[in-house]
Tab-separated table of C-alpha atoms in Angstrom:
chain	number	residue	atom	x	y	z
A	3	UNK	CA	24.014	4.171	9.115
A	4	UNK	CA	23.532	0.496	7.419
A	5	UNK	CA	22.404	0.144	4.118
A	6	UNK	CA	19.043	-0.287	2.779
A	7	UNK	CA	18.963	-3.342	0.967
A	8	UNK	CA	14.544	-3.591	-0.723
A	9	UNK	CA	15.591	-7.072	-2.181
A	10	UNK	CA	15.647	-8.300	2.031
A	11	UNK	CA	12.329	-7.934	2.462
A	12	UNK	CA	10.463	-8.636	-0.553
A	13	UNK	CA	9.007	-11.828	-0.626
A	14	UNK	CA	10.124	-14.531	-3.132
A	15	UNK	CA	9.731	-17.928	-0.987
A	16	UNK	CA	6.710	-19.423	1.934
A	17	UNK	CA	7.484	-17.132	4.981
A	18	UNK	CA	6.597	-17.532	9.003
A	19	UNK	CA	6.225	-14.463	9.906
A	20	UNK	CA	7.254	-15.209	13.809
A	21	UNK	CA	10.542	-15.702	12.201
A	22	UNK	CA	10.136	-11.969	11.007
A	23	UNK	CA	11.934	-9.131	12.864
A	24	UNK	CA	10.044	-5.918	13.629
A	25	UNK	CA	12.815	-4.123	14.280
A	26	UNK	CA	16.369	-4.042	12.132
A	27	UNK	CA	19.426	-3.487	14.291
A	28	UNK	CA	20.120	-0.544	12.232
A	29	UNK	CA	23.319	1.933	13.731
A	30	UNK	CA	21.634	5.184	13.166
A	31	UNK	CA	19.892	8.012	14.732
A	32	UNK	CA	16.222	9.800	14.188
A	33	UNK	CA	18.037	12.494	11.843
A	34	UNK	CA	19.993	10.973	10.338
A	35	UNK	CA	16.470	8.244	9.047
A	36	UNK	CA	15.053	11.472	8.750
A	37	UNK	CA	17.152	13.434	6.130
A	38	UNK	CA	17.262	9.479	4.065
A	39	UNK	CA	13.791	9.987	3.765
A	40	UNK	CA	13.093	13.598	2.752
A	41	UNK	CA	16.434	12.463	-0.479
A	42	UNK	CA	14.036	9.810	-1.091
A	43	UNK	CA	11.149	11.998	-1.565
A	44	UNK	CA	12.563	13.998	-3.170
A	45	UNK	CA	13.387	12.311	-5.867
A	46	UNK	CA	10.221	9.909	-6.069
A	47	UNK	CA	8.724	13.947	-6.705
A	48	UNK	CA	10.418	14.330	-9.561
A	49	UNK	CA	10.022	11.316	-11.172
A	50	UNK	CA	6.559	11.531	-10.789
A	51	UNK	CA	6.019	14.602	-12.877
A	52	UNK	CA	7.804	13.209	-14.938
A	53	UNK	CA	5.559	9.408	-14.898
A	54	UNK	CA	2.317	11.967	-15.197
A	55	UNK	CA	3.285	14.279	-18.432
A	56	UNK	CA	4.384	10.110	-20.465
A	57	UNK	CA	0.544	9.090	-19.534
A	58	UNK	CA	1.772	5.174	-19.840
A	59	UNK	CA	1.336	3.877	-15.486
A	60	UNK	CA	-0.148	3.843	-12.853
A	61	UNK	CA	0.961	2.416	-9.825
A	62	UNK	CA	-0.533	0.957	-7.271
A	63	UNK	CA	0.633	1.193	-2.944
A	64	UNK	CA	-1.184	-1.499	-1.313
A	65	UNK	CA	-0.342	-0.726	2.721
A	66	UNK	CA	-1.290	-4.233	5.549
A	67	UNK	CA	-0.677	-3.805	9.173
A	68	UNK	CA	-2.493	-4.650	12.218
A	69	UNK	CA	-4.244	-1.204	14.232
A	70	UNK	CA	-1.471	1.200	14.677
A	71	UNK	CA	1.087	-0.616	12.603
A	72	UNK	CA	0.921	4.138	11.222
A	73	UNK	CA	-0.174	3.486	7.468
A	74	UNK	CA	-1.306	7.347	7.657
A	75	UNK	CA	1.962	7.815	8.625
A	76	UNK	CA	4.385	6.933	6.326
A	77	UNK	CA	1.005	8.222	3.629
A	78	UNK	CA	1.761	10.765	4.800
A	79	UNK	CA	5.411	11.432	5.839
A	80	UNK	CA	6.615	9.815	1.951
A	81	UNK	CA	4.460	11.357	-0.309
A	82	UNK	CA	4.313	14.492	1.001
A	83	UNK	CA	5.899	15.845	-1.594
A	84	UNK	CA	4.037	14.485	-4.244
A	85	UNK	CA	2.152	16.292	-6.388
A	86	UNK	CA	-0.890	16.873	-5.150
A	87	UNK	CA	-2.730	15.666	-8.627
A	88	UNK	CA	-0.485	12.542	-9.199
A	89	UNK	CA	-1.642	10.618	-6.040
A	90	UNK	CA	-5.420	9.509	-4.051
A	91	UNK	CA	-5.329	8.034	-1.310
A	92	UNK	CA	-8.219	5.388	-0.794
A	93	UNK	CA	-9.538	4.346	2.436
A	94	UNK	CA	-11.126	1.517	2.873
A	95	UNK	CA	-13.873	0.469	5.935
A	96	UNK	CA	-16.617	-1.634	6.501
A	97	UNK	CA	-17.841	-1.969	3.009
A	98	UNK	CA	-21.522	0.799	2.244
A	99	UNK	CA	-24.460	-0.439	1.539
A	100	UNK	CA	-23.676	0.220	-1.955
A	101	UNK	CA	-20.977	-2.010	-2.332
A	102	UNK	CA	-22.714	-3.507	-1.014
A	103	UNK	CA	-24.858	-4.229	-3.545
A	104	UNK	CA	-21.663	-4.973	-6.301
A	105	UNK	CA	-18.766	-8.298	-5.972
A	106	UNK	CA	-16.405	-7.212	-2.948
A	107	UNK	CA	-13.649	-6.619	-5.791
A	108	UNK	CA	-15.695	-3.431	-7.146
A	109	UNK	CA	-15.345	-0.808	-4.913
A	110	UNK	CA	-11.574	-1.403	-5.615
A	111	UNK	CA	-11.398	-0.963	-9.401
A	112	UNK	CA	-12.918	2.411	-9.367
A	113	UNK	CA	-10.000	3.368	-6.973
A	114	UNK	CA	-7.243	1.949	-9.404
A	115	UNK	CA	-4.993	5.607	-10.008
A	116	UNK	CA	-5.432	7.012	-13.586
A	117	UNK	CA	-2.705	6.867	-16.228
A	118	UNK	CA	0.463	9.382	-14.710
A	119	UNK	CA	-1.183	8.603	-11.329
A	120	UNK	CA	-0.290	6.899	-7.922
A	121	UNK	CA	-3.040	5.546	-5.615
A	122	UNK	CA	-3.076	4.576	-2.350
A	123	UNK	CA	-4.810	1.923	-0.938
A	124	UNK	CA	-4.999	2.443	2.574
A	125	UNK	CA	-6.178	-1.354	3.629
A	126	UNK	CA	-7.031	-2.548	0.701
A	127	UNK	CA	-8.846	-5.718	-0.927
A	128	UNK	CA	-7.159	-8.451	0.787
A	129	UNK	CA	-9.596	-6.968	4.362
A	130	UNK	CA	-11.783	-9.202	1.771
A	131	UNK	CA	-9.362	-12.591	3.498
A	132	UNK	CA	-7.931	-11.114	6.789
A	133	UNK	CA	-11.274	-9.394	8.100
A	134	UNK	CA	-14.115	-12.176	6.420
A	135	UNK	CA	-11.470	-14.752	8.491
A	136	UNK	CA	-11.639	-13.231	10.805
A	137	UNK	CA	-15.119	-12.418	11.322
A	138	UNK	CA	-16.692	-14.890	9.306
A	139	UNK	CA	-20.255	-13.081	9.575
A	140	UNK	CA	-19.562	-10.571	7.468
A	141	UNK	CA	-19.849	-12.555	4.440
A	142	UNK	CA	-23.194	-12.434	4.871
A	143	UNK	CA	-23.333	-8.493	4.036
A	144	UNK	CA	-22.549	-10.031	0.782
A	145	UNK	CA	-26.130	-11.459	0.114
A	146	UNK	CA	-24.097	-14.070	-1.873
A	147	UNK	CA	-26.547	-17.219	-3.707
A	148	UNK	CA	-26.534	-19.983	-1.046
A	149	UNK	CA	-24.397	-18.680	1.760
A	150	UNK	CA	-27.429	-17.322	4.806
A	151	UNK	CA	-25.332	-18.204	7.781
A	152	UNK	CA	-21.444	-18.435	8.612
A	153	UNK	CA	-21.960	-22.492	8.349
A	154	UNK	CA	-22.679	-22.208	4.065
A	155	UNK	CA	-19.358	-20.598	3.597
A	156	UNK	CA	-17.866	-23.954	1.545
A	157	UNK	CA	-14.798	-24.929	2.434
A	158	UNK	CA	-12.865	-23.536	-1.115
A	159	UNK	CA	-14.192	-20.361	-0.387
A	160	UNK	CA	-11.000	-18.809	0.856
A	161	UNK	CA	-9.021	-20.105	-1.458
A	162	UNK	CA	-10.881	-19.205	-4.250
A	163	UNK	CA	-11.075	-15.576	-3.031
A	164	UNK	CA	-7.304	-16.042	-3.132
A	165	UNK	CA	-7.330	-16.734	-6.469
A	166	UNK	CA	-9.343	-14.190	-7.755
A	167	UNK	CA	-7.538	-11.210	-5.758
A	168	UNK	CA	-4.614	-12.950	-7.035
A	169	UNK	CA	-6.811	-12.689	-11.290
A	170	UNK	CA	-7.276	-9.368	-10.276
A	171	UNK	CA	-3.396	-8.442	-9.374
A	172	UNK	CA	-2.032	-9.762	-12.811
A	173	UNK	CA	-4.921	-8.146	-15.173
A	174	UNK	CA	-3.888	-4.249	-13.532
A	175	UNK	CA	-0.670	-5.715	-13.858
A	176	UNK	CA	-1.125	-6.747	-17.390
A	177	UNK	CA	-2.638	-3.007	-18.044
A	178	UNK	CA	0.482	-0.953	-17.529
A	179	UNK	CA	-0.363	-0.064	-12.934
A	180	UNK	CA	2.634	-1.325	-10.893
A	181	UNK	CA	1.487	-2.643	-8.088
A	182	UNK	CA	3.615	-2.809	-4.567
A	183	UNK	CA	2.394	-4.110	-2.237
A	184	UNK	CA	3.973	-3.127	2.056
A	185	UNK	CA	2.978	-5.327	5.754
A	186	UNK	CA	3.920	-3.305	7.855
A	187	UNK	CA	4.977	-5.664	10.617
A	188	UNK	CA	4.597	-4.655	13.907
A	189	UNK	CA	4.735	-6.440	16.814
A	190	UNK	CA	2.467	-7.486	19.868
A	191	UNK	CA	4.724	-5.490	22.579
A	192	UNK	CA	4.830	-2.638	20.128
A	193	UNK	CA	1.334	-2.445	18.943
A	194	UNK	CA	0.718	-2.817	23.462
A	195	UNK	CA	2.480	0.987	24.141
A	196	UNK	CA	0.776	3.036	21.169
A	197	UNK	CA	-2.406	2.080	21.832
A	198	UNK	CA	-1.106	3.250	25.498
A	199	UNK	CA	-0.691	6.384	23.955
A	200	UNK	CA	-3.563	6.466	22.692
A	201	UNK	CA	-5.155	6.522	26.059
A	202	UNK	CA	-1.882	8.634	27.837
A	203	UNK	CA	-1.776	11.263	25.959
A	204	UNK	CA	-5.049	13.969	25.403
A	205	UNK	CA	-4.326	15.132	22.217
A	206	UNK	CA	-3.810	11.519	20.820
A	207	UNK	CA	-7.087	10.138	22.414
A	208	UNK	CA	-9.334	10.531	19.568
A	209	UNK	CA	-7.162	7.432	18.167
A	210	UNK	CA	-8.576	5.173	20.119
A	211	UNK	CA	-11.340	3.323	19.345
A	212	UNK	CA	-12.389	-0.171	21.600
A	213	UNK	CA	-12.792	-1.675	18.402
A	214	UNK	CA	-9.130	-1.491	18.347
A	215	UNK	CA	-8.759	-4.334	21.745
A	216	UNK	CA	-11.582	-6.637	20.093
A	217	UNK	CA	-9.693	-7.107	17.379
A	218	UNK	CA	-6.293	-7.350	19.803
A	219	UNK	CA	-7.943	-10.172	20.925
A	220	UNK	CA	-7.561	-11.795	16.978
A	221	UNK	CA	-4.005	-10.801	17.110
A	222	UNK	CA	-3.037	-15.482	17.383
A	223	UNK	CA	-5.635	-15.284	14.391
A	224	UNK	CA	-3.832	-11.853	12.589
A	225	UNK	CA	-0.832	-13.512	11.671
A	226	UNK	CA	-2.148	-16.637	10.713
A	227	UNK	CA	-4.238	-15.674	7.949
A	228	UNK	CA	-1.663	-12.511	7.171
A	229	UNK	CA	0.944	-14.668	6.954
A	230	UNK	CA	-1.741	-17.221	4.494
A	231	UNK	CA	-2.015	-14.252	2.302
A	232	UNK	CA	1.215	-12.907	1.601
A	233	UNK	CA	2.212	-17.022	0.524
A	234	UNK	CA	-0.385	-16.830	-1.919
A	235	UNK	CA	-0.619	-14.104	-3.065
A	236	UNK	CA	3.478	-13.299	-3.367
A	237	UNK	CA	3.658	-12.741	-7.860
A	238	UNK	CA	6.126	-11.799	-10.013
A	239	UNK	CA	4.342	-9.262	-11.156
A	240	UNK	CA	2.191	-7.734	-7.518
A	241	UNK	CA	5.224	-8.966	-4.651
A	242	UNK	CA	4.911	-8.468	-1.279
A	243	UNK	CA	7.259	-5.955	0.388
A	244	UNK	CA	7.771	-7.085	4.425
A	245	UNK	CA	8.239	-4.296	6.291
A	246	UNK	CA	9.685	-3.741	10.185
A	247	UNK	CA	7.861	-1.041	11.577
A	248	UNK	CA	8.273	-0.804	15.297
A	249	UNK	CA	10.392	1.921	14.246
A	250	UNK	CA	7.449	3.567	12.098
A	251	UNK	CA	10.969	6.196	10.753
A	252	UNK	CA	12.856	3.938	9.714
A	253	UNK	CA	9.817	1.247	8.624
A	254	UNK	CA	8.966	5.001	6.066
A	255	UNK	CA	13.082	5.520	4.826
A	256	UNK	CA	12.185	1.272	3.321
A	257	UNK	CA	9.074	1.814	2.172
A	258	UNK	CA	9.929	5.135	0.075
A	259	UNK	CA	12.832	3.471	-0.986
A	260	UNK	CA	11.895	-0.184	-2.276
A	261	UNK	CA	9.410	2.506	-4.332
A	262	UNK	CA	12.145	4.674	-5.827
A	263	UNK	CA	13.997	1.169	-6.144
A	264	UNK	CA	11.038	0.092	-7.979
A	265	UNK	CA	10.491	2.636	-10.751
A	266	UNK	CA	13.294	3.158	-11.436
A	267	UNK	CA	13.491	-1.248	-13.854
A	268	UNK	CA	10.715	0.577	-15.801
A	269	UNK	CA	13.243	2.415	-17.326
A	270	UNK	CA	10.947	4.426	-20.225
A	271	UNK	CA	9.172	5.833	-18.641
A	272	UNK	CA	10.641	9.860	-19.838
A	273	UNK	CA	9.175	13.558	-20.470
A	274	UNK	CA	7.777	13.347	-23.901
A	275	UNK	CA	9.831	14.750	-26.689
A	276	UNK	CA	7.851	17.216	-29.069
A	277	UNK	CA	7.326	16.047	-32.351
A	278	UNK	CA	9.163	17.279	-35.378
A	279	UNK	CA	7.315	20.059	-36.385
A	280	UNK	CA	6.664	21.495	-33.861
A	281	UNK	CA	10.271	21.619	-32.915
A	282	UNK	CA	11.629	23.017	-36.149
A	283	UNK	CA	10.376	25.663	-35.713
A	284	UNK	CA	10.044	26.731	-31.858
A	285	UNK	CA	12.096	29.939	-33.249
A	286	UNK	CA	8.970	31.364	-35.451
A	287	UNK	CA	6.654	30.198	-32.320
A	288	UNK	CA	8.438	32.193	-29.492
A	289	UNK	CA	8.929	35.297	-32.175
A	290	UNK	CA	5.392	35.286	-32.425
A	291	UNK	CA	5.284	35.575	-28.894
A	292	UNK	CA	6.988	38.266	-28.147
A	293	UNK	CA	5.958	39.981	-30.981
A	294	UNK	CA	2.538	40.317	-29.483
A	295	UNK	CA	4.099	42.561	-26.422
């Protein structure tokens, strides 16, 4: 299997999604990819335990991609070795009536990871500049001042939202949250095949939604708005990584490997040491407990 360099997936310059492959030419079979993922999983799990004890950082994993890009299965496979107390998954769907009584970032602030924990956003705050751009009528549900109809949305509305999202991520990274954003880059043909499989295999029928076909009809619009969002919000402290997603197993390994590489840069994450006053008396405490038997 050819080596994977996480830096190759990081967005550091302006990108064109149509120029980026959705499938890597990797000389590896399914078993080899599974073994590679298992090894990274184990290392991430151990590191997460240390991070939990260290209690200084939280990690926010943001997953975005078109329908069927593999977000759910990626979460299941990459994080299955984590201690359940150390990782929380949030799947953001259409805002509830209660959520709509607040600004659009409110529910995402509430879901941020505690120190020592991972939070995974399955669909993220970026839906507010993706889905709402394709369907601007959704903005009307937010009951914003001065916006009674779609035509009232000002020209700089989306530019302002992008700036607000950058400020949101800047704020949380400056306060101890490590942010990694992954765009699962799926081809339109691969999505077609995955949707067909959902219809052809009875056990997968439940995954199919008519809305998947409706949103597929907006493919080019989504590609345009994803490209703009990625180009304008991939920053030094909250970068985007574009992960080829036509091969699910490979995508999982790439995401896990990137997380591992990034976390290695935080060399200060270590298990806390006992205070000297306790260290000096360990023998006494041990004898005290042994004498109880």
